[in-house]
Amino acid sequence: MSRAFYITTPIYYVNDRPHIGHGYSTVAADVLARYHKLFGVESFFLTGTDEHSFNVQKAAEKAGKTPRELVDANAQFFKDAWKKLKIENNYFVRTTDERHKEAVQRFITKLHEATTPDGKPAVYAGEYKGLYCVGCEKFLTEKDLTEEGLCPDHLVEPESLSEKNYFFRLTSYLDQVKELIETDKVRILPKERKNEVLGLFKQGLEDFSISREKATWGVSIPFDPDQKAYVWVDALPNYISAIGYGDDRDTFEKWWNGARVVHIIGKDILKFHAIFWPAMLLAAEEKPPDTIYIHGYFTVDGQKMSKSLGNVISNEELVERFGADVSRYLMLNMFPFGTDGDIRIDGFCRKYNADLANDFGNLVSRSAKLTKKPFGGKVPPFGELTGDEKALHESIKSSVRKCREQVESLNPNGAADSFMDVCRKLNRYFDSQKPWALAKQGKTDRLGTVLRTTLEGIRCVSVMAYPYMPNKCRELREILATDPVPKSLDEAESLELLIEGSEIKLDSPLFPRLEEPKTDMPETDAKESEVDNLISIDDFARVQLKIAEVLEVEKVPRTDKLIKLQIRIGEEKRQIVAGIAEHYTPDQLIGKKIVVVTNLQPAKLRGIESNGMLLAASEGDKLALLTLDSDLPSGATIS
Ligand code: ME8
């Protein structure tokens, strides 16, 4: 994979504030671009804003601003959001940039001069009569409308519009475009979407309008300045204007003709990208893009995100809650990239706890902790390697290969699976080797090998996960006293890159556990997530459950839910904080034998340290503690 890589997101309408839908496409493109860089492939990542439209014109009038003032302010919201999400785009294109406008005029001139394969002018003047939805910025046909005659997306009646327009003779290019798609010269991914596009050809497609008479805020049509470029002939060329179409042929050659060109889009704009865009490029004598990847659309709590429903989640909100790196991971990994899905904040918390706090962060803490005593908190030396280490190494190498393949097929989930797989493999290895027992038995040599292998494996994860979580991985690499930035994915294939004797600086958990908000999950979701979260017996064995006796109980001031419990587990006394105050009074708890998870990382709730978690059953508003009705002593193990 040496060919350069050029990846784009849609350019977003500036009249909307950036939300996690826009974030989804942008993070996906960013992650894929960063992976390519890690593979040593030169990459260019483009995003930007779509700023000419009736909507902008109208919104500016309403706000008493000029359109320029409005778009400048709103484009900045997108730039700010991308900064928060640690997006590293190479260029931010705005359709109101002079450079873009000139490129669009050049492109339209090329179309105007072009002759179709059947010998007709590619652009012609005509009259357009149709039903236009201002919200969608497009004409709708009768069959697009709801039964009530409304736009299905905006639920408003489309306007009836009639005016002089210039048209692009799409119909003359359809056979060529269809062949490009059928033969994968323009690859439409995932493949179900390819079938969907091919289905559009069967339904029939018409020439489309490339200009508007009524608009004032737009790029003037060079051969008829009274007309402004219609949204798609203005927006789509952003992919070429940003890399020098018309003003920097060398750069354009490099990225458009020399690189693998990938457009990441949502399904709402499939037809324009898969059919209109290649057809216009053919007319303008430029090559079509190589791949168009149509990712899924998500709903929030089962509903489309919309201002009126008040369920729009901004990128900032997510970053504030989870931090940039974790948001990037969660956003992309709640459901497969190519399919639609639903997201819930509590689902995010569960996924975070299961993957990042448990499988990843906990492994880091557990292995770092065990280096303390015998090795003074330093990277231990390897002793003799056994078949277990060799098998683990092979298995990590196969995950690294998978990571590469998944990125090449533009599947960011597959890449995340591959590094989470390595975490799980390392956990299994760690648990099967029982390093805590080796420490007790004084088998320092073997303990060193197990810990060193695990730490090296964790370093491999820090390479593989870097494009998703650059800051966390940098932090982790600093903990492991290795170069903060990995140079190449190849580093993930080696198990001997740490420097023996260097200090492991882990002061606090890399991914501290989050308290999961309680929700009334519909039964179906609960079942689905149970299937998704099937764990092995080894995973279960990692959770230590013991009987504890409640000694003292105190309510946590200024909360309704929290109480502080002093408990005894065998000889050991501990403090835990639990959210059960609405269900139990202190009197009801003292003296009870309860079930506690004892090997959780300590957490702070309202500033109070909690060293363990009690188990309770709940349904709806009801909650009951799991208690032991037996004379077994506290400290008894549950297995
Ligand atoms: O269509 N789930 O801009 P736009 C996933 N300017 N992705 C989502 C999403 C959701 N719920 N909501 C939005 C336009 N998106 C044009 C594009 S390109 C030459 C011109 C993402 O602001 C998804 O990528 O309406 C979708 O295609 C895009 O935002 C639409 O952005």
XYZ file of C-alpha atoms and ligand atoms in Angstrom:
670
model
C 0.000 0.000 0.000
C 2.243 2.790 -1.202
C -0.162 4.890 -3.255
C -0.893 8.219 -1.563
C -4.268 8.535 0.125
C -6.698 11.420 -0.295
C -9.744 11.329 1.961
C -12.612 13.798 2.255
C -15.731 14.345 4.350
C -18.847 16.086 3.049
C -18.603 19.835 3.424
C -21.243 20.664 6.005
C -23.924 23.294 5.675
C -22.994 26.243 7.851
C -26.581 27.018 8.746
C -26.539 24.018 11.074
C -24.370 23.855 14.167
C -21.902 20.981 14.139
C -23.270 17.948 15.957
C -22.033 14.434 16.460
C -23.488 13.379 13.088
C -20.981 15.677 11.410
C -18.453 14.584 14.013
C -19.007 10.959 13.000
C -17.926 11.422 9.355
C -15.098 13.757 10.333
C -13.632 11.517 13.023
C -13.896 8.518 10.687
C -11.960 10.323 7.961
C -9.439 11.596 10.491
C -8.877 8.128 11.945
C -8.448 6.598 8.479
C -6.032 9.359 7.415
C -3.992 8.955 10.600
C -3.820 5.168 10.111
C -2.519 5.660 6.599
C 0.153 8.006 7.912
C 1.103 5.377 10.474
C 1.429 2.888 7.623
C 3.859 5.289 5.950
C 1.367 6.302 3.248
C 1.324 9.993 2.385
C -2.159 11.292 3.146
C -4.254 14.353 2.626
C -7.437 14.870 4.601
C -9.964 17.484 3.554
C -13.036 18.794 5.302
C -14.856 22.106 5.146
C -18.130 23.981 4.958
C -20.816 24.501 2.346
C -21.766 28.147 2.615
C -23.888 29.226 -0.361
C -27.592 28.610 -0.213
C -31.055 30.046 0.088
C -31.003 28.995 3.703
C -27.935 31.069 4.474
C -29.403 34.011 2.587
C -32.623 33.711 4.584
C -30.950 33.112 7.936
C -28.718 36.152 7.468
C -31.721 38.350 6.640
C -33.493 37.071 9.724
C -30.472 37.711 11.938
C -29.929 41.199 10.486
C -26.490 40.187 9.284
C -24.814 40.001 5.909
C -24.441 36.452 4.601
C -20.682 36.911 4.844
C -20.901 37.776 8.547
C -23.122 34.787 9.153
C -20.964 32.246 7.332
C -17.742 33.529 8.881
C -19.177 33.091 12.351
C -20.743 29.710 11.618
C -17.778 28.183 9.785
C -15.788 28.939 12.910
C -18.107 26.672 14.951
C -17.055 23.749 12.768
C -13.374 24.634 13.027
C -13.706 24.892 16.809
C -15.511 21.580 17.070
C -12.844 19.827 15.020
C -10.137 21.311 17.197
C -11.868 19.923 20.264
C -12.068 16.485 18.648
C -8.360 16.603 17.735
C -9.107 16.503 14.040
C -5.968 16.949 11.959
C -7.260 17.969 8.557
C -4.731 19.182 6.006
C -7.056 21.795 4.570
C -10.373 23.386 5.452
C -12.289 24.362 2.333
C -15.029 26.977 2.416
C -17.189 27.391 -0.651
C -17.025 31.164 -0.143
C -13.215 31.141 -0.504
C -12.126 33.064 -3.608
C -10.000 30.089 -4.573
C -12.973 27.757 -4.499
C -15.238 30.186 -6.349
C -12.710 30.578 -9.152
C -12.315 26.807 -9.385
C -16.105 26.379 -9.603
C -16.292 28.937 -12.385
C -13.544 27.116 -14.250
C -15.322 23.806 -13.721
C -18.658 25.174 -14.939
C -16.954 26.705 -17.975
C -15.489 23.274 -18.763
C -18.945 21.712 -18.470
C -20.402 24.435 -20.675
C -17.801 23.764 -23.366
C -18.217 20.008 -23.189
C -20.022 17.861 -25.720
C -21.727 14.705 -24.474
C -20.855 11.252 -25.889
C -24.029 11.522 -28.031
C -22.871 14.833 -29.518
C -24.967 17.362 -27.571
C -23.937 20.308 -25.393
C -23.393 19.057 -21.828
C -25.041 22.209 -20.447
C -28.225 23.772 -21.806
C -30.710 26.455 -20.733
C -34.212 25.397 -19.804
C -37.110 26.170 -17.578
C -37.488 24.393 -14.338
C -40.823 23.867 -12.700
C -40.862 21.820 -9.597
C -41.437 21.302 -5.934
C -38.508 22.687 -4.028
C -37.735 22.058 -0.380
C -35.637 24.910 0.921
C -34.481 22.822 3.890
C -33.118 20.063 1.620
C -31.895 22.523 -1.017
C -33.357 20.291 -3.670
C -36.316 19.695 -5.885
C -38.479 16.840 -4.749
C -40.672 14.667 -6.913
C -44.225 13.727 -5.931
C -43.038 10.293 -4.889
C -40.499 11.771 -2.466
C -43.248 13.438 -0.433
C -45.152 12.125 2.572
C -48.807 11.202 2.192
C -49.647 14.724 3.339
C -47.506 16.175 0.553
C -44.711 17.274 2.872
C -40.964 16.950 2.616
C -40.245 13.754 4.586
C -37.169 15.259 6.271
C -38.430 18.710 7.146
C -42.161 18.069 7.293
C -42.903 21.279 5.439
C -44.770 21.755 2.201
C -42.304 22.230 -0.671
C -42.533 25.457 -2.663
C -43.629 25.356 -6.270
C -40.805 26.940 -8.245
C -40.495 27.905 -11.897
C -37.507 29.723 -13.348
C -34.818 29.729 -16.025
C -32.054 27.313 -15.083
C -29.056 25.828 -16.756
C -29.130 22.063 -16.830
C -26.437 19.470 -16.892
C -27.218 16.694 -19.369
C -26.786 13.858 -16.893
C -28.810 11.456 -19.042
C -26.083 11.407 -21.677
C -23.511 10.169 -19.161
C -25.582 7.568 -17.362
C -24.324 4.545 -19.293
C -20.725 5.507 -18.643
C -21.278 6.182 -14.954
C -23.226 2.959 -14.520
C -20.363 1.024 -16.057
C -17.823 2.742 -13.808
C -19.851 1.634 -10.802
C -20.568 -1.874 -12.056
C -16.907 -2.501 -12.747
C -15.837 -0.920 -9.426
C -13.788 1.737 -11.190
C -15.850 3.941 -8.940
C -16.123 1.654 -5.949
C -19.234 2.149 -3.851
C -18.862 0.726 -0.364
C -20.355 -1.038 1.519
C -21.513 -3.228 -1.352
C -25.218 -3.036 -0.448
C -24.956 0.653 -1.261
C -23.561 -0.236 -4.677
C -26.756 -2.180 -5.343
C -28.774 0.753 -4.081
C -27.048 3.092 -6.541
C -27.477 0.655 -9.396
C -31.155 0.542 -8.443
C -31.346 4.314 -8.967
C -30.386 3.857 -12.607
C -33.323 1.493 -13.024
C -35.737 3.961 -11.456
C -34.708 6.553 -14.038
C -32.623 9.677 -13.594
C -33.063 13.064 -15.184
C -30.853 15.967 -16.209
C -30.354 18.271 -13.275
C -30.280 21.962 -12.808
C -26.929 23.588 -12.061
C -28.054 27.182 -11.573
C -30.579 29.367 -9.817
C -32.020 32.630 -10.931
C -33.471 33.731 -7.614
C -30.373 33.273 -5.518
C -28.068 36.156 -4.703
C -25.635 34.384 -2.375
C -23.641 32.082 -4.611
C -21.001 31.711 -7.311
C -21.962 33.529 -10.520
C -22.336 31.404 -13.615
C -19.454 32.673 -15.774
C -21.440 32.784 -19.029
C -24.620 34.244 -17.432
C -23.779 36.235 -14.288
C -27.476 36.715 -13.433
C -27.510 33.067 -12.471
C -25.813 31.576 -9.461
C -24.370 28.077 -9.282
C -26.830 25.604 -7.810
C -25.735 23.894 -4.650
C -24.282 20.625 -6.021
C -22.239 22.131 -8.839
C -20.814 24.498 -6.252
C -20.361 22.006 -3.411
C -19.002 18.885 -5.123
C -16.024 20.627 -6.755
C -14.718 21.438 -3.252
C -12.973 18.076 -3.502
C -10.849 19.394 -6.364
C -10.692 23.134 -5.648
C -8.971 22.437 -2.322
C -6.136 20.565 -4.002
C -5.429 23.048 -6.734
C -7.926 22.438 -9.555
C -7.291 25.352 -11.841
C -4.522 27.051 -9.879
C -1.969 24.411 -8.907
C -1.869 21.584 -11.412
C 1.059 19.777 -9.755
C -0.690 19.451 -6.412
C -3.896 18.518 -8.176
C -2.097 15.814 -10.170
C -0.569 14.448 -7.010
C -3.749 14.138 -4.992
C -6.490 13.694 -7.563
C -4.749 11.642 -10.220
C -1.924 10.107 -8.225
C -3.612 9.171 -4.950
C -6.382 6.806 -3.915
C -9.326 9.234 -3.714
C -11.926 8.349 -1.073
C -15.071 10.300 -0.266
C -16.686 9.502 3.078
C -20.359 10.480 3.104
C -23.704 9.760 4.733
C -26.479 8.015 2.821
C -28.446 11.256 2.389
C -26.085 12.476 -0.318
C -25.350 9.194 -2.051
C -26.977 9.972 -5.400
C -25.124 13.270 -5.781
C -21.757 11.718 -5.024
C -22.137 8.414 -6.807
C -23.907 9.618 -9.954
C -23.886 13.412 -10.418
C -20.249 13.858 -9.421
C -18.652 11.187 -11.649
C -20.832 12.362 -14.555
C -19.724 15.979 -14.149
C -16.104 14.902 -13.837
C -16.396 12.893 -17.067
C -17.766 15.973 -18.841
C -14.969 18.120 -17.392
C -12.448 15.506 -18.574
C -11.242 14.630 -15.095
C -11.064 11.205 -13.538
C -13.814 10.141 -11.134
C -13.067 9.362 -7.460
C -11.850 5.841 -6.662
C -14.111 5.064 -3.725
C -17.197 6.458 -2.106
C -17.844 5.046 1.352
C -21.359 5.538 2.652
C -21.429 5.208 6.409
C -24.539 4.632 8.465
C -26.766 7.282 9.936
C -27.438 7.209 13.590
C -30.357 8.138 15.717
C -30.162 9.236 19.352
C -32.278 7.258 21.806
C -34.134 5.821 18.833
C -34.959 9.172 17.242
C -33.497 11.295 14.486
C -31.459 14.135 15.944
C -33.433 17.310 15.564
C -33.569 20.706 17.168
C -37.297 20.382 17.797
C -36.857 17.116 19.703
C -34.023 18.683 21.667
C -31.902 15.547 21.306
C -29.047 17.028 19.284
C -25.713 16.140 20.880
C -22.920 18.556 20.133
C -19.351 17.412 19.748
C -18.352 19.710 22.611
C -20.824 18.038 24.965
C -19.380 14.657 24.213
C -15.800 15.854 24.582
C -16.615 17.513 27.891
C -18.025 14.272 29.186
C -15.513 11.777 27.859
C -12.527 13.774 26.597
C -11.523 13.980 22.952
C -9.843 10.605 22.597
C -12.548 8.560 24.224
C -15.229 10.448 22.268
C -13.445 9.554 19.043
C -13.364 5.889 20.030
C -16.952 5.757 21.239
C -18.459 7.737 18.378
C -17.187 5.266 15.823
C -17.565 2.024 17.679
C -21.137 1.787 18.883
C -22.270 0.121 15.659
C -20.678 -0.991 12.378
C -19.485 1.839 10.158
C -21.591 0.935 7.160
C -24.924 0.424 8.911
C -27.411 2.653 10.669
C -27.453 2.539 14.425
C -28.724 4.114 17.582
C -26.647 5.752 20.256
C -27.328 6.436 23.907
C -25.134 8.168 26.421
C -25.538 5.278 28.879
C -24.460 2.948 26.063
C -21.365 5.086 25.640
C -20.610 4.726 29.357
C -21.041 0.958 29.242
C -18.852 0.627 26.191
C -16.231 2.869 27.781
C -16.188 0.831 30.980
C -16.138 -2.510 29.195
C -13.508 -1.735 26.572
C -11.365 1.108 27.763
C -11.621 1.059 31.569
C -11.687 -2.743 31.906
C -9.958 -4.442 29.040
C -7.438 -1.727 28.284
C -6.885 0.546 31.316
C -7.178 -2.139 33.956
C -4.586 -4.249 32.204
C -2.177 -1.321 32.274
C -2.794 -0.758 36.004
C -2.548 -4.421 36.947
C 0.677 -5.067 35.108
C 2.308 -1.789 36.185
C 1.368 -2.470 39.801
C 2.995 -5.885 39.820
C 6.313 -4.445 38.665
C 6.489 -2.375 41.877
C 7.868 -4.803 44.414
C 10.298 -7.086 42.704
C 11.409 -4.669 39.963
C 11.164 -1.277 41.699
C 8.485 -0.102 39.263
C 10.825 -0.537 36.300
C 10.541 -2.420 33.003
C 11.686 -5.940 33.951
C 14.107 -8.067 31.932
C 12.906 -11.044 29.913
C 13.720 -14.476 31.248
C 13.409 -17.522 29.047
C 10.467 -17.346 26.633
C 7.996 -20.238 26.574
C 5.525 -21.361 23.960
C 2.927 -19.094 25.597
C 4.912 -15.938 24.833
C 5.659 -17.137 21.311
C 1.978 -17.925 20.644
C 0.939 -14.558 22.025
C 3.458 -12.802 19.810
C 2.173 -14.584 16.700
C -1.348 -13.741 17.670
C -0.512 -10.043 18.126
C 1.150 -10.026 14.716
C -2.005 -11.439 13.178
C -4.061 -8.670 14.845
C -1.673 -6.085 13.401
C -2.175 -7.590 9.940
C -5.912 -7.448 10.479
C -5.645 -3.815 11.491
C -3.869 -2.981 8.251
C -6.393 -4.888 6.150
C -9.356 -3.306 7.880
C -8.012 0.190 7.316
C -7.354 -0.617 3.668
C -11.002 -1.641 3.369
C -11.902 1.656 5.053
C -13.329 0.015 8.128
C -12.394 1.986 11.229
C -14.346 -0.464 13.443
C -12.208 -3.320 12.231
C -9.086 -1.393 13.215
C -10.516 -0.754 16.690
C -11.475 -4.426 17.010
C -7.937 -5.390 16.167
C -6.374 -3.402 19.024
C -9.124 -4.331 21.457
C -8.457 -7.958 20.453
C -4.842 -7.487 21.451
C -5.991 -6.125 24.835
C -8.187 -9.176 25.342
C -5.434 -11.560 24.284
C -3.089 -9.859 26.733
C -5.644 -10.122 29.521
C -6.083 -13.809 28.831
C -2.345 -14.343 28.786
C -1.875 -12.335 31.990
C -4.625 -14.194 33.830
C -3.467 -17.590 32.672
C 0.094 -16.886 33.811
C -1.125 -15.733 37.269
C 1.730 -13.268 37.829
C 0.405 -12.465 41.324
C 1.019 -16.100 42.255
C 4.491 -15.988 40.678
C 5.218 -12.951 42.854
C 4.069 -14.767 45.976
C 6.127 -17.820 45.105
C 9.188 -15.627 44.532
C 9.520 -16.802 40.895
C 10.972 -13.454 39.899
C 12.514 -14.601 36.645
C 9.249 -15.929 35.266
C 7.335 -12.992 36.715
C 9.675 -10.631 34.853
C 8.997 -12.432 31.580
C 5.235 -12.324 32.029
C 5.180 -8.660 33.007
C 7.624 -7.619 30.302
C 5.623 -9.496 27.669
C 2.412 -7.858 28.860
C 3.959 -4.400 28.924
C 5.394 -4.900 25.439
C 1.939 -6.008 24.307
C 0.440 -2.871 25.818
C 2.991 -0.839 23.894
C 1.799 -2.605 20.721
C -1.737 -1.476 21.578
C -0.472 2.098 22.009
C 0.741 1.952 18.403
C -2.386 0.365 16.969
C -4.771 2.637 18.881
C -2.792 5.800 18.193
C -4.906 7.059 15.262
C -8.038 6.787 17.427
C -6.683 8.084 20.706
C -3.508 10.047 20.028
C -3.400 11.795 23.408
C -4.164 8.767 25.532
C -1.655 6.696 23.592
C 0.973 9.398 23.992
C 0.235 9.396 27.725
C 0.498 5.621 27.817
C 3.747 5.634 25.901
C 5.155 8.139 28.348
C 4.111 5.834 31.202
C 6.025 3.060 29.453
C 8.996 5.381 28.923
C 8.985 4.933 25.170
C 8.872 7.532 22.335
C 5.603 9.447 22.731
C 4.701 9.124 19.046
C 4.986 5.783 17.251
C 6.780 6.045 13.924
C 5.178 3.133 12.166
C 2.645 0.371 12.631
C 5.561 -2.056 12.302
C 6.440 -1.192 15.901
C 3.313 -3.097 16.946
C 4.778 -6.315 15.561
C 7.770 -6.359 17.851
C 7.715 -7.512 21.454
C 11.070 -6.078 22.420
C 11.106 -2.337 22.092
C 10.795 -1.190 25.701
C 13.938 -0.188 27.493
C 14.736 -2.553 30.310
C 15.100 -0.764 33.629
C 13.222 2.380 32.638
C 10.712 3.623 35.137
C 6.998 2.951 34.632
C 5.256 6.161 35.660
C 1.636 5.286 36.287
C 0.120 7.565 38.921
C -3.560 7.246 38.116
C -5.640 4.940 35.914
C -5.371 5.645 32.204
C -9.114 5.157 31.744
C -10.787 5.621 35.134
C -14.057 3.764 35.477
C -17.195 5.837 35.002
C -20.385 5.471 36.916
C -23.017 4.353 34.447
C -26.219 6.372 34.431
C -29.240 4.211 35.259
C -31.752 3.947 32.447
C -34.837 1.950 31.748
C -33.491 -0.004 28.842
C -36.120 -1.510 26.573
C -36.025 -5.279 26.849
C -34.885 -5.821 23.268
C -31.831 -3.618 23.719
C -30.894 -5.357 26.902
C -30.984 -8.653 25.073
C -28.952 -7.373 22.150
C -26.313 -5.957 24.413
C -26.116 -9.202 26.330
C -25.338 -10.977 23.090
C -22.763 -8.320 22.129
C -21.108 -8.534 25.500
C -20.706 -12.271 25.841
C -17.584 -12.871 27.874
C -15.409 -15.888 28.358
C -15.077 -17.829 31.614
C -11.591 -16.283 31.894
C -13.089 -12.813 31.708
C -15.542 -13.705 34.430
C -12.827 -15.239 36.581
C -11.061 -11.872 36.641
C -13.852 -10.393 38.736
C -13.266 -11.138 42.431
C -16.497 -11.361 44.405
C -16.445 -11.671 48.192
C -18.777 -11.538 51.148
C -18.432 -8.379 53.217
C -20.016 -7.384 56.504
C -21.388 -3.864 56.815
C -19.941 -2.145 59.907
C -20.943 1.521 59.633
C -23.110 3.531 57.249
C -23.310 7.267 56.679
C -25.233 9.338 54.128
C -23.089 11.417 51.775
C -24.049 15.072 52.335
C -25.748 16.969 49.515
C -26.705 13.869 47.517
C -29.927 11.882 47.537
C -28.439 8.654 46.322
C -25.014 8.098 47.825
C -24.039 6.487 51.091
C -20.639 5.687 52.527
C -20.196 2.204 53.978
C -17.384 0.857 56.150
C -17.170 -2.855 55.474
C -15.121 -5.808 56.639
C -13.879 -8.445 54.166
C -12.249 -11.091 56.335
C -9.518 -9.253 58.223
C -9.532 -6.260 55.908
C -11.558 -3.095 56.450
C -12.595 -0.975 53.501
C -14.718 1.983 52.568
C -17.111 1.900 49.650
C -19.579 4.428 48.296
C -22.831 3.188 46.761
C -25.889 4.755 45.145
C -28.479 3.010 47.310
C -29.527 5.727 49.789
C -32.998 5.965 48.296
C -33.596 2.283 48.985
C -31.971 1.555 52.374
C -31.609 3.413 55.638
C -28.312 3.003 57.539
C -30.083 0.841 60.174
C -31.256 -1.603 57.554
C -27.698 -2.109 56.364
C -25.564 -2.421 59.478
C -24.655 -6.025 60.190
C -25.774 -7.282 56.753
C -23.557 -9.618 54.743
C -23.377 -8.269 51.223
C -21.629 -9.182 47.964
C -18.764 -6.927 46.917
C -16.481 -6.769 43.867
C -13.104 -6.465 45.543
C -10.633 -6.061 42.689
C -11.963 -2.856 41.154
C -9.691 0.119 40.830
C -10.488 2.633 43.582
C -12.727 5.450 42.354
C -13.760 8.772 43.839
C -17.435 9.632 44.081
C -18.104 13.202 45.158
C -14.504 13.299 46.318
C -14.939 10.254 48.578
C -12.813 7.215 47.897
C -14.677 4.029 47.106
C -12.731 0.821 47.264
C -14.999 -1.795 45.757
C -18.564 -2.108 44.537
C -21.533 -3.783 46.141
C -23.932 -5.813 44.047
C -27.626 -5.090 43.844
C -30.493 -6.157 41.621
C -32.724 -3.501 40.139
C -35.730 -3.155 37.947
C -37.374 0.156 37.222
C -37.429 2.051 40.525
C -36.881 -1.020 42.668
C -33.523 -2.077 44.031
C -32.451 -4.889 46.347
C -29.019 -5.700 47.675
C -27.572 -9.154 47.138
C -27.101 -10.475 50.667
C -25.970 -13.740 52.210
C -28.322 -15.591 54.472
C -25.785 -17.981 55.993
C -23.208 -18.104 58.764
C -20.350 -18.127 56.244
C -17.906 -15.444 57.463
C -17.129 -12.200 55.672
C -14.206 -12.649 53.294
C -15.731 -15.826 51.824
C -15.103 -15.987 48.094
C -17.924 -16.236 45.581
C -17.184 -18.230 42.470
O -25.451 17.423 2.952
N -25.472 10.229 11.355
O -24.322 18.866 4.360
P -24.926 18.471 5.791
C -24.362 10.123 10.606
N -23.513 20.307 2.314
N -23.887 11.116 9.825
C -24.539 12.288 9.820
C -25.701 12.474 10.607
C -26.163 11.381 11.395
N -27.232 11.454 12.173
N -26.115 13.728 10.410
C -25.243 14.305 9.536
C -24.695 18.378 3.148
N -24.295 13.438 9.165
C -23.977 19.028 1.979
C -22.866 18.118 1.547
S -20.745 17.530 0.057
C -20.134 18.016 -1.410
C -22.069 18.614 0.381
C -23.155 13.691 8.261
O -24.482 19.542 6.713
C -23.143 12.745 7.057
O -21.844 12.693 6.558
O -26.370 18.196 5.691
C -24.000 13.484 6.071
O -23.766 13.058 4.732
C -23.536 14.907 6.293
O -23.301 14.986 7.718
C -24.587 15.911 5.846
O -24.121 17.171 6.170
